[in-house]
Amino acid sequence: MHILLGVIAVLGGIAFFIWRVRSAAKAARDVVETVDDIRSTVRRYNHSRKTKANPLENIEDNRVAAATILAAFARMDGDYTREQLVAIKEECKRVFNTSEEEAVEITGQSRWLMEQTANVDEAIRRLSRGLRRALDVEEKKQLLTMVTYIATIEGGQMSEAQEQNLSQLSRQLA
């Protein structure tokens, strides 16, 4: 009888050991799954941050950035007028030496970028950062002249907001 009790005790010990090993393995899998969940959450967050980046930050063409600043000044007093859009296109043709098709494309792209932005002041600030490094002194002066021209098309003079933004733009480009 005592041998039978010994065998049962050994089998019980082995069963208990196997149960504890399985519990430890399940706990280890849970920890690994939790770590994987944390990693994938971080990846999703980083990816969503990249995809939700402001489109103004990704402009590589200085002509589009400058035309977007022109569109921002035209939009400050409400929606664009036909004269302002034509003037922006003509300025792009004249200053950037582009064809009619390229000027239309640049103007359309600048309007689209402004529609993606709720705050005109923020758009000007973001765009001027990139242009400050990319343009030389003469090109910066030319941009300010273009902005003044576009801003004065409607009404013959700049509004107070346009004047403030123009002085801020000139400081940011300097």
mmCIF file of N, CA and C in Angstrom, residues 6-135:
data_model
loop_
_atom_site.group_PDB
_atom_site.id
_atom_site.type_symbol
_atom_site.label_atom_id
_atom_site.label_comp_id
_atom_site.label_asym_id
_atom_site.label_seq_id
_atom_site.Cartn_x
_atom_site.Cartn_y
_atom_site.Cartn_z
ATOM 1 N N GLY A 6 3.195 6.111 -2.616
ATOM 2 C CA GLY A 6 4.402 6.759 -3.127
ATOM 3 C C GLY A 6 4.279 7.068 -4.612
ATOM 4 N N VAL A 7 3.761 6.108 -5.401
ATOM 5 C CA VAL A 7 3.593 6.305 -6.834
ATOM 6 C C VAL A 7 2.567 7.413 -7.088
ATOM 7 N N ILE A 8 1.478 7.385 -6.319
ATOM 8 C CA ILE A 8 0.456 8.438 -6.460
ATOM 9 C C ILE A 8 1.047 9.799 -6.096
ATOM 10 N N ALA A 9 1.865 9.855 -5.046
ATOM 11 C CA ALA A 9 2.499 11.114 -4.635
ATOM 12 C C ALA A 9 3.446 11.609 -5.724
ATOM 13 N N VAL A 10 4.220 10.704 -6.314
ATOM 14 C CA VAL A 10 5.145 11.094 -7.386
ATOM 15 C C VAL A 10 4.355 11.583 -8.596
ATOM 16 N N LEU A 11 3.293 10.859 -8.985
ATOM 17 C CA LEU A 11 2.471 11.279 -10.117
ATOM 18 C C LEU A 11 1.798 12.623 -9.826
ATOM 19 N N GLY A 12 1.341 12.806 -8.600
ATOM 20 C CA GLY A 12 0.751 14.090 -8.211
ATOM 21 C C GLY A 12 1.773 15.212 -8.288
ATOM 22 N N GLY A 13 3.006 14.944 -7.858
ATOM 23 C CA GLY A 13 4.075 15.938 -7.932
ATOM 24 C C GLY A 13 4.401 16.299 -9.373
ATOM 25 N N ILE A 14 4.434 15.266 -10.241
ATOM 26 C CA ILE A 14 4.711 15.509 -11.663
ATOM 27 C C ILE A 14 3.575 16.314 -12.285
ATOM 28 N N ALA A 15 2.336 15.964 -11.951
ATOM 29 C CA ALA A 15 1.179 16.704 -12.475
ATOM 30 C C ALA A 15 1.218 18.155 -11.991
ATOM 31 N N PHE A 16 1.547 18.339 -10.704
ATOM 32 C CA PHE A 16 1.642 19.710 -10.172
ATOM 33 C C PHE A 16 2.744 20.493 -10.882
ATOM 34 N N PHE A 17 3.894 19.859 -11.119
ATOM 35 C CA PHE A 17 5.010 20.510 -11.802
ATOM 36 C C PHE A 17 4.614 20.886 -13.236
ATOM 37 N N ILE A 18 3.945 19.969 -13.947
ATOM 38 C CA ILE A 18 3.506 20.250 -15.315
ATOM 39 C C ILE A 18 2.501 21.394 -15.322
ATOM 40 N N TRP A 19 1.581 21.411 -14.385
ATOM 41 C CA TRP A 19 0.592 22.491 -14.290
ATOM 42 C C TRP A 19 1.274 23.839 -14.052
ATOM 43 N N ARG A 20 2.284 23.866 -13.173
ATOM 44 C CA ARG A 20 3.019 25.107 -12.879
ATOM 45 C C ARG A 20 3.826 25.573 -14.105
ATOM 46 N N VAL A 21 4.417 24.652 -14.848
ATOM 47 C CA VAL A 21 5.186 25.012 -16.042
ATOM 48 C C VAL A 21 4.248 25.598 -17.096
ATOM 49 N N ARG A 22 3.071 24.967 -17.272
ATOM 50 C CA ARG A 22 2.094 25.498 -18.231
ATOM 51 C C ARG A 22 1.615 26.884 -17.821
ATOM 52 N N SER A 23 1.394 27.099 -16.546
ATOM 53 C CA SER A 23 0.969 28.418 -16.055
ATOM 54 C C SER A 23 2.053 29.458 -16.308
ATOM 55 N N ALA A 24 3.304 29.075 -16.080
ATOM 56 C CA ALA A 24 4.419 30.000 -16.316
ATOM 57 C C ALA A 24 4.547 30.309 -17.805
ATOM 58 N N ALA A 25 4.354 29.296 -18.652
ATOM 59 C CA ALA A 25 4.438 29.514 -20.097
ATOM 60 C C ALA A 25 3.309 30.432 -20.560
ATOM 61 N N LYS A 26 2.105 30.234 -20.018
ATOM 62 C CA LYS A 26 0.975 31.103 -20.375
ATOM 63 C C LYS A 26 1.242 32.535 -19.922
ATOM 64 N N ALA A 27 1.802 32.707 -18.743
ATOM 65 C CA ALA A 27 2.134 34.048 -18.254
ATOM 66 C C ALA A 27 3.197 34.694 -19.138
ATOM 67 N N ALA A 28 4.181 33.908 -19.583
ATOM 68 C CA ALA A 28 5.222 34.443 -20.469
ATOM 69 C C ALA A 28 4.618 34.857 -21.811
ATOM 70 N N ARG A 29 3.677 34.038 -22.359
ATOM 71 C CA ARG A 29 3.008 34.408 -23.608
ATOM 72 C C ARG A 29 2.207 35.692 -23.433
ATOM 73 N N ASP A 30 1.547 35.831 -22.296
ATOM 74 C CA ASP A 30 0.785 37.053 -22.031
ATOM 75 C C ASP A 30 1.693 38.279 -22.002
ATOM 76 N N VAL A 31 2.858 38.138 -21.394
ATOM 77 C CA VAL A 31 3.806 39.252 -21.344
ATOM 78 C C VAL A 31 4.291 39.603 -22.752
ATOM 79 N N VAL A 32 4.609 38.598 -23.567
ATOM 80 C CA VAL A 32 5.067 38.834 -24.933
ATOM 81 C C VAL A 32 3.963 39.501 -25.753
ATOM 82 N N GLU A 33 2.712 39.048 -25.601
ATOM 83 C CA GLU A 33 1.596 39.660 -26.313
ATOM 84 C C GLU A 33 1.404 41.121 -25.900
ATOM 85 N N THR A 34 1.569 41.394 -24.622
ATOM 86 C CA THR A 34 1.448 42.767 -24.137
ATOM 87 C C THR A 34 2.538 43.645 -24.730
ATOM 88 N N VAL A 35 3.754 43.148 -24.779
ATOM 89 C CA VAL A 35 4.861 43.902 -25.373
ATOM 90 C C VAL A 35 4.593 44.138 -26.859
ATOM 91 N N ASP A 36 4.092 43.115 -27.557
ATOM 92 C CA ASP A 36 3.752 43.281 -28.978
ATOM 93 C C ASP A 36 2.651 44.314 -29.167
ATOM 94 N N ASP A 37 1.653 44.300 -28.283
ATOM 95 C CA ASP A 37 0.585 45.301 -28.360
ATOM 96 C C ASP A 37 1.140 46.708 -28.163
ATOM 97 N N ILE A 38 2.056 46.862 -27.233
ATOM 98 C CA ILE A 38 2.661 48.176 -26.982
ATOM 99 C C ILE A 38 3.463 48.618 -28.206
ATOM 100 N N ARG A 39 4.233 47.696 -28.786
ATOM 101 C CA ARG A 39 5.009 48.038 -29.987
ATOM 102 C C ARG A 39 4.102 48.460 -31.130
ATOM 103 N N SER A 40 3.032 47.699 -31.354
ATOM 104 C CA SER A 40 2.150 48.047 -32.471
ATOM 105 C C SER A 40 1.414 49.351 -32.211
ATOM 106 N N THR A 41 1.103 49.651 -30.959
ATOM 107 C CA THR A 41 0.484 50.939 -30.631
ATOM 108 C C THR A 41 1.438 52.089 -30.950
ATOM 109 N N VAL A 42 2.700 51.917 -30.602
ATOM 110 C CA VAL A 42 3.698 52.953 -30.895
ATOM 111 C C VAL A 42 3.852 53.118 -32.407
ATOM 112 N N ARG A 43 3.881 52.010 -33.152
ATOM 113 C CA ARG A 43 3.983 52.089 -34.608
ATOM 114 C C ARG A 43 2.776 52.801 -35.213
ATOM 115 N N ARG A 44 1.581 52.454 -34.734
ATOM 116 C CA ARG A 44 0.374 53.108 -35.247
ATOM 117 C C ARG A 44 0.396 54.598 -34.941
ATOM 118 N N TYR A 45 0.825 54.954 -33.743
ATOM 119 C CA TYR A 45 0.896 56.366 -33.371
ATOM 120 C C TYR A 45 1.872 57.111 -34.268
ATOM 121 N N ASN A 46 3.051 56.548 -34.466
ATOM 122 C CA ASN A 46 4.043 57.206 -35.323
ATOM 123 C C ASN A 46 3.558 57.311 -36.757
ATOM 124 N N HIS A 47 2.902 56.266 -37.244
ATOM 125 C CA HIS A 47 2.389 56.302 -38.603
ATOM 126 C C HIS A 47 1.283 57.344 -38.739
ATOM 127 N N SER A 48 0.389 57.403 -37.775
ATOM 128 C CA SER A 48 -0.685 58.399 -37.855
ATOM 129 C C SER A 48 -0.127 59.810 -37.756
ATOM 130 N N ARG A 49 0.941 59.990 -36.981
ATOM 131 C CA ARG A 49 1.573 61.312 -36.908
ATOM 132 C C ARG A 49 2.155 61.707 -38.248
ATOM 133 N N LYS A 50 2.764 60.746 -38.934
ATOM 134 C CA LYS A 50 3.364 61.036 -40.236
ATOM 135 C C LYS A 50 2.297 61.343 -41.278
ATOM 136 N N THR A 51 1.220 60.557 -41.280
ATOM 137 C CA THR A 51 0.196 60.757 -42.292
ATOM 138 C C THR A 51 -0.651 61.988 -42.020
ATOM 139 N N LYS A 52 -0.702 62.429 -40.777
ATOM 140 C CA LYS A 52 -1.476 63.620 -40.449
ATOM 141 C C LYS A 52 -0.612 64.881 -40.447
ATOM 142 N N ALA A 53 0.571 64.764 -40.982
ATOM 143 C CA ALA A 53 1.452 65.928 -41.034
ATOM 144 C C ALA A 53 0.824 67.005 -41.908
ATOM 145 N N ASN A 54 1.098 68.212 -41.554
ATOM 146 C CA ASN A 54 0.568 69.338 -42.294
ATOM 147 C C ASN A 54 1.156 69.322 -43.708
ATOM 148 N N PRO A 55 0.307 69.414 -44.736
ATOM 149 C CA PRO A 55 0.833 69.370 -46.108
ATOM 150 C C PRO A 55 1.775 70.529 -46.414
ATOM 151 N N LEU A 56 1.699 71.607 -45.649
ATOM 152 C CA LEU A 56 2.605 72.735 -45.875
ATOM 153 C C LEU A 56 4.042 72.394 -45.505
ATOM 154 N N GLU A 57 4.224 71.380 -44.665
ATOM 155 C CA GLU A 57 5.573 70.992 -44.248
ATOM 156 C C GLU A 57 6.303 70.188 -45.336
ATOM 157 N N ASN A 58 5.546 69.647 -46.286
ATOM 158 C CA ASN A 58 6.142 68.742 -47.272
ATOM 159 C C ASN A 58 6.317 69.370 -48.645
ATOM 160 N N ILE A 59 6.255 70.678 -48.750
ATOM 161 C CA ILE A 59 6.418 71.344 -50.045
ATOM 162 C C ILE A 59 7.901 71.379 -50.392
ATOM 163 N N GLU A 60 8.225 70.803 -51.536
ATOM 164 C CA GLU A 60 9.627 70.760 -51.960
ATOM 165 C C GLU A 60 9.943 71.825 -53.004
ATOM 166 N N ASP A 61 8.928 72.304 -53.702
ATOM 167 C CA ASP A 61 9.112 73.286 -54.765
ATOM 168 C C ASP A 61 8.931 74.691 -54.183
ATOM 169 N N ASN A 62 9.976 75.498 -54.259
ATOM 170 C CA ASN A 62 9.910 76.862 -53.716
ATOM 171 C C ASN A 62 8.883 77.714 -54.442
ATOM 172 N N ARG A 63 8.648 77.420 -55.706
ATOM 173 C CA ARG A 63 7.651 78.171 -56.467
ATOM 174 C C ARG A 63 6.264 77.944 -55.891
ATOM 175 N N VAL A 64 5.970 76.700 -55.531
ATOM 176 C CA VAL A 64 4.663 76.381 -54.939
ATOM 177 C C VAL A 64 4.539 77.038 -53.568
ATOM 178 N N ALA A 65 5.606 77.029 -52.788
ATOM 179 C CA ALA A 65 5.579 77.670 -51.472
ATOM 180 C C ALA A 65 5.329 79.172 -51.619
ATOM 181 N N ALA A 66 6.003 79.807 -52.551
ATOM 182 C CA ALA A 66 5.808 81.248 -52.757
ATOM 183 C C ALA A 66 4.395 81.533 -53.250
ATOM 184 N N ALA A 67 3.893 80.726 -54.177
ATOM 185 C CA ALA A 67 2.528 80.926 -54.680
ATOM 186 C C ALA A 67 1.500 80.685 -53.574
ATOM 187 N N THR A 68 1.783 79.777 -52.664
ATOM 188 C CA THR A 68 0.881 79.533 -51.540
ATOM 189 C C THR A 68 0.862 80.726 -50.598
ATOM 190 N N ILE A 69 1.991 81.379 -50.423
ATOM 191 C CA ILE A 69 2.001 82.613 -49.621
ATOM 192 C C ILE A 69 1.163 83.682 -50.315
ATOM 193 N N LEU A 70 1.281 83.782 -51.632
ATOM 194 C CA LEU A 70 0.453 84.737 -52.374
ATOM 195 C C LEU A 70 -1.030 84.414 -52.179
ATOM 196 N N ALA A 71 -1.364 83.129 -52.257
ATOM 197 C CA ALA A 71 -2.757 82.710 -52.062
ATOM 198 C C ALA A 71 -3.227 83.013 -50.639
ATOM 199 N N ALA A 72 -2.332 82.888 -49.682
ATOM 200 C CA ALA A 72 -2.690 83.190 -48.292
ATOM 201 C C ALA A 72 -3.039 84.668 -48.138
ATOM 202 N N PHE A 73 -2.255 85.529 -48.752
ATOM 203 C CA PHE A 73 -2.544 86.961 -48.662
ATOM 204 C C PHE A 73 -3.825 87.306 -49.421
ATOM 205 N N ALA A 74 -4.075 86.634 -50.522
ATOM 206 C CA ALA A 74 -5.307 86.884 -51.274
ATOM 207 C C ALA A 74 -6.525 86.417 -50.482
ATOM 208 N N ARG A 75 -6.367 85.387 -49.694
ATOM 209 C CA ARG A 75 -7.479 84.800 -48.944
ATOM 210 C C ARG A 75 -7.755 85.517 -47.628
ATOM 211 N N MET A 76 -6.877 86.377 -47.184
ATOM 212 C CA MET A 76 -7.037 87.028 -45.882
ATOM 213 C C MET A 76 -8.315 87.840 -45.760
ATOM 214 N N ASP A 77 -8.755 88.450 -46.830
ATOM 215 C CA ASP A 77 -9.958 89.285 -46.776
ATOM 216 C C ASP A 77 -11.185 88.543 -47.304
ATOM 217 N N GLY A 78 -11.216 87.246 -47.128
ATOM 218 C CA GLY A 78 -12.335 86.464 -47.628
ATOM 219 C C GLY A 78 -11.866 85.507 -48.694
ATOM 220 N N ASP A 79 -12.797 85.075 -49.528
ATOM 221 C CA ASP A 79 -12.437 84.131 -50.579
ATOM 222 C C ASP A 79 -11.703 84.856 -51.711
ATOM 223 N N TYR A 80 -11.062 84.071 -52.574
ATOM 224 C CA TYR A 80 -10.301 84.632 -53.684
ATOM 225 C C TYR A 80 -11.242 85.301 -54.681
ATOM 226 N N THR A 81 -10.770 86.388 -55.254
ATOM 227 C CA THR A 81 -11.499 86.978 -56.377
ATOM 228 C C THR A 81 -10.868 86.459 -57.666
ATOM 229 N N ARG A 82 -11.591 86.594 -58.726
ATOM 230 C CA ARG A 82 -11.076 86.150 -60.033
ATOM 231 C C ARG A 82 -9.805 86.916 -60.390
ATOM 232 N N GLU A 83 -9.796 88.212 -60.090
ATOM 233 C CA GLU A 83 -8.624 89.038 -60.405
ATOM 234 C C GLU A 83 -7.393 88.560 -59.632
ATOM 235 N N GLN A 84 -7.594 88.187 -58.374
ATOM 236 C CA GLN A 84 -6.468 87.721 -57.574
ATOM 237 C C GLN A 84 -5.898 86.414 -58.127
ATOM 238 N N LEU A 85 -6.765 85.500 -58.512
ATOM 239 C CA LEU A 85 -6.290 84.222 -59.041
ATOM 240 C C LEU A 85 -5.542 84.407 -60.364
ATOM 241 N N VAL A 86 -6.080 85.279 -61.210
ATOM 242 C CA VAL A 86 -5.400 85.564 -62.479
ATOM 243 C C VAL A 86 -4.051 86.228 -62.203
ATOM 244 N N ALA A 87 -4.020 87.159 -61.253
ATOM 245 C CA ALA A 87 -2.769 87.850 -60.922
ATOM 246 C C ALA A 87 -1.733 86.884 -60.348
ATOM 247 N N ILE A 88 -2.167 85.945 -59.502
ATOM 248 C CA ILE A 88 -1.227 84.957 -58.961
ATOM 249 C C ILE A 88 -0.647 84.117 -60.098
ATOM 250 N N LYS A 89 -1.500 83.692 -61.013
ATOM 251 C CA LYS A 89 -1.032 82.895 -62.152
ATOM 252 C C LYS A 89 -0.055 83.699 -63.009
ATOM 253 N N GLU A 90 -0.397 84.956 -63.278
ATOM 254 C CA GLU A 90 0.482 85.796 -64.107
ATOM 255 C C GLU A 90 1.812 86.078 -63.408
ATOM 256 N N GLU A 91 1.779 86.282 -62.094
ATOM 257 C CA GLU A 91 3.029 86.489 -61.346
ATOM 258 C C GLU A 91 3.896 85.234 -61.415
ATOM 259 N N CYS A 92 3.266 84.067 -61.308
ATOM 260 C CA CYS A 92 4.026 82.813 -61.413
ATOM 261 C C CYS A 92 4.675 82.688 -62.786
ATOM 262 N N LYS A 93 3.927 83.036 -63.830
ATOM 263 C CA LYS A 93 4.489 82.967 -65.179
ATOM 264 C C LYS A 93 5.659 83.931 -65.325
ATOM 265 N N ARG A 94 5.457 85.169 -64.871
ATOM 266 C CA ARG A 94 6.457 86.210 -65.070
ATOM 267 C C ARG A 94 7.707 85.972 -64.225
ATOM 268 N N VAL A 95 7.533 85.759 -62.934
ATOM 269 C CA VAL A 95 8.683 85.683 -62.024
ATOM 270 C C VAL A 95 9.392 84.333 -62.104
ATOM 271 N N PHE A 96 8.622 83.244 -62.220
ATOM 272 C CA PHE A 96 9.227 81.915 -62.224
ATOM 273 C C PHE A 96 9.581 81.427 -63.624
ATOM 274 N N ASN A 97 9.283 82.244 -64.662
ATOM 275 C CA ASN A 97 9.544 81.859 -66.053
ATOM 276 C C ASN A 97 8.943 80.496 -66.382
ATOM 277 N N THR A 98 7.646 80.357 -66.138
ATOM 278 C CA THR A 98 6.973 79.094 -66.404
ATOM 279 C C THR A 98 6.014 79.249 -67.576
ATOM 280 N N SER A 99 5.592 78.132 -68.086
ATOM 281 C CA SER A 99 4.589 78.134 -69.154
ATOM 282 C C SER A 99 3.214 78.386 -68.539
ATOM 283 N N GLU A 100 2.250 78.588 -69.386
ATOM 284 C CA GLU A 100 0.866 78.806 -68.925
ATOM 285 C C GLU A 100 0.372 77.606 -68.118
ATOM 286 N N GLU A 101 0.655 76.394 -68.614
ATOM 287 C CA GLU A 101 0.198 75.180 -67.942
ATOM 288 C C GLU A 101 0.844 75.027 -66.568
ATOM 289 N N GLU A 102 2.149 75.290 -66.496
ATOM 290 C CA GLU A 102 2.839 75.199 -65.205
ATOM 291 C C GLU A 102 2.307 76.230 -64.227
ATOM 292 N N ALA A 103 2.056 77.441 -64.704
ATOM 293 C CA ALA A 103 1.537 78.494 -63.839
ATOM 294 C C ALA A 103 0.152 78.131 -63.307
ATOM 295 N N VAL A 104 -0.684 77.549 -64.158
ATOM 296 C CA VAL A 104 -2.015 77.114 -63.719
ATOM 297 C C VAL A 104 -1.882 76.007 -62.673
ATOM 298 N N GLU A 105 -0.958 75.091 -62.902
ATOM 299 C CA GLU A 105 -0.749 73.985 -61.956
ATOM 300 C C GLU A 105 -0.244 74.506 -60.605
ATOM 301 N N ILE A 106 0.715 75.417 -60.629
ATOM 302 C CA ILE A 106 1.249 75.983 -59.387
ATOM 303 C C ILE A 106 0.159 76.744 -58.643
ATOM 304 N N THR A 107 -0.632 77.522 -59.363
ATOM 305 C CA THR A 107 -1.720 78.277 -58.733
ATOM 306 C C THR A 107 -2.758 77.337 -58.131
ATOM 307 N N GLY A 108 -3.115 76.297 -58.857
ATOM 308 C CA GLY A 108 -4.084 75.327 -58.337
ATOM 309 C C GLY A 108 -3.569 74.603 -57.112
ATOM 310 N N GLN A 109 -2.314 74.239 -57.150
ATOM 311 C CA GLN A 109 -1.696 73.569 -56.010
ATOM 312 C C GLN A 109 -1.664 74.491 -54.791
ATOM 313 N N SER A 110 -1.366 75.756 -55.008
ATOM 314 C CA SER A 110 -1.309 76.700 -53.882
ATOM 315 C C SER A 110 -2.695 76.917 -53.288
ATOM 316 N N ARG A 111 -3.717 76.974 -54.132
ATOM 317 C CA ARG A 111 -5.091 77.103 -53.616
ATOM 318 C C ARG A 111 -5.482 75.878 -52.806
ATOM 319 N N TRP A 112 -5.133 74.694 -53.296
ATOM 320 C CA TRP A 112 -5.450 73.464 -52.576
ATOM 321 C C TRP A 112 -4.765 73.439 -51.215
ATOM 322 N N LEU A 113 -3.493 73.840 -51.186
ATOM 323 C CA LEU A 113 -2.771 73.865 -49.916
ATOM 324 C C LEU A 113 -3.410 74.832 -48.931
ATOM 325 N N MET A 114 -3.875 75.967 -49.421
ATOM 326 C CA MET A 114 -4.529 76.927 -48.526
ATOM 327 C C MET A 114 -5.871 76.391 -48.028
ATOM 328 N N GLU A 115 -6.557 75.586 -48.824
ATOM 329 C CA GLU A 115 -7.815 74.996 -48.385
ATOM 330 C C GLU A 115 -7.587 73.949 -47.301
ATOM 331 N N GLN A 116 -6.395 73.369 -47.240
ATOM 332 C CA GLN A 116 -6.071 72.378 -46.224
ATOM 333 C C GLN A 116 -5.687 73.027 -44.903
ATOM 334 N N THR A 117 -5.549 74.332 -44.904
ATOM 335 C CA THR A 117 -5.082 75.047 -43.725
ATOM 336 C C THR A 117 -6.181 75.953 -43.200
ATOM 337 N N ALA A 118 -6.439 75.855 -41.919
ATOM 338 C CA ALA A 118 -7.484 76.678 -41.314
ATOM 339 C C ALA A 118 -6.963 78.071 -40.956
ATOM 340 N N ASN A 119 -5.699 78.161 -40.605
ATOM 341 C CA ASN A 119 -5.136 79.401 -40.109
ATOM 342 C C ASN A 119 -4.145 79.968 -41.126
ATOM 343 N N VAL A 120 -4.468 81.107 -41.687
ATOM 344 C CA VAL A 120 -3.618 81.734 -42.704
ATOM 345 C C VAL A 120 -2.280 82.163 -42.106
ATOM 346 N N ASP A 121 -2.313 82.706 -40.894
ATOM 347 C CA ASP A 121 -1.069 83.150 -40.248
ATOM 348 C C ASP A 121 -0.101 81.980 -40.057
ATOM 349 N N GLU A 122 -0.646 80.844 -39.640
ATOM 350 C CA GLU A 122 0.180 79.656 -39.442
ATOM 351 C C GLU A 122 0.769 79.176 -40.764
ATOM 352 N N ALA A 123 -0.014 79.248 -41.828
ATOM 353 C CA ALA A 123 0.472 78.836 -43.146
ATOM 354 C C ALA A 123 1.651 79.713 -43.574
ATOM 355 N N ILE A 124 1.525 81.003 -43.392
ATOM 356 C CA ILE A 124 2.608 81.919 -43.771
ATOM 357 C C ILE A 124 3.851 81.635 -42.946
ATOM 358 N N ARG A 125 3.671 81.387 -41.658
ATOM 359 C CA ARG A 125 4.810 81.109 -40.784
ATOM 360 C C ARG A 125 5.527 79.831 -41.217
ATOM 361 N N ARG A 126 4.767 78.768 -41.486
ATOM 362 C CA ARG A 126 5.377 77.493 -41.891
ATOM 363 C C ARG A 126 6.110 77.616 -43.228
ATOM 364 N N LEU A 127 5.485 78.306 -44.171
ATOM 365 C CA LEU A 127 6.091 78.428 -45.499
ATOM 366 C C LEU A 127 7.326 79.320 -45.474
ATOM 367 N N SER A 128 7.293 80.366 -44.688
ATOM 368 C CA SER A 128 8.432 81.282 -44.660
ATOM 369 C C SER A 128 9.676 80.623 -44.066
ATOM 370 N N ARG A 129 9.471 79.641 -43.179
ATOM 371 C CA ARG A 129 10.616 78.926 -42.610
ATOM 372 C C ARG A 129 11.441 78.248 -43.706
ATOM 373 N N GLY A 130 10.762 77.554 -44.609
ATOM 374 C CA GLY A 130 11.474 76.873 -45.693
ATOM 375 C C GLY A 130 12.059 77.838 -46.700
ATOM 376 N N LEU A 131 11.322 78.909 -46.990
ATOM 377 C CA LEU A 131 11.807 79.872 -47.983
ATOM 378 C C LEU A 131 12.980 80.699 -47.469
ATOM 379 N N ARG A 132 13.053 80.919 -46.174
ATOM 380 C CA ARG A 132 14.152 81.702 -45.607
ATOM 381 C C ARG A 132 15.493 81.065 -45.966
ATOM 382 N N ARG A 133 15.551 79.740 -45.904
ATOM 383 C CA ARG A 133 16.808 79.044 -46.216
ATOM 384 C C ARG A 133 17.028 78.896 -47.723
ATOM 385 N N ALA A 134 15.943 78.833 -48.485
ATOM 386 C CA ALA A 134 16.057 78.493 -49.904
ATOM 387 C C ALA A 134 16.279 79.698 -50.816
ATOM 388 N N LEU A 135 15.808 80.866 -50.418
ATOM 389 C CA LEU A 135 15.877 82.034 -51.300
ATOM 390 C C LEU A 135 17.056 82.921 -50.942
#
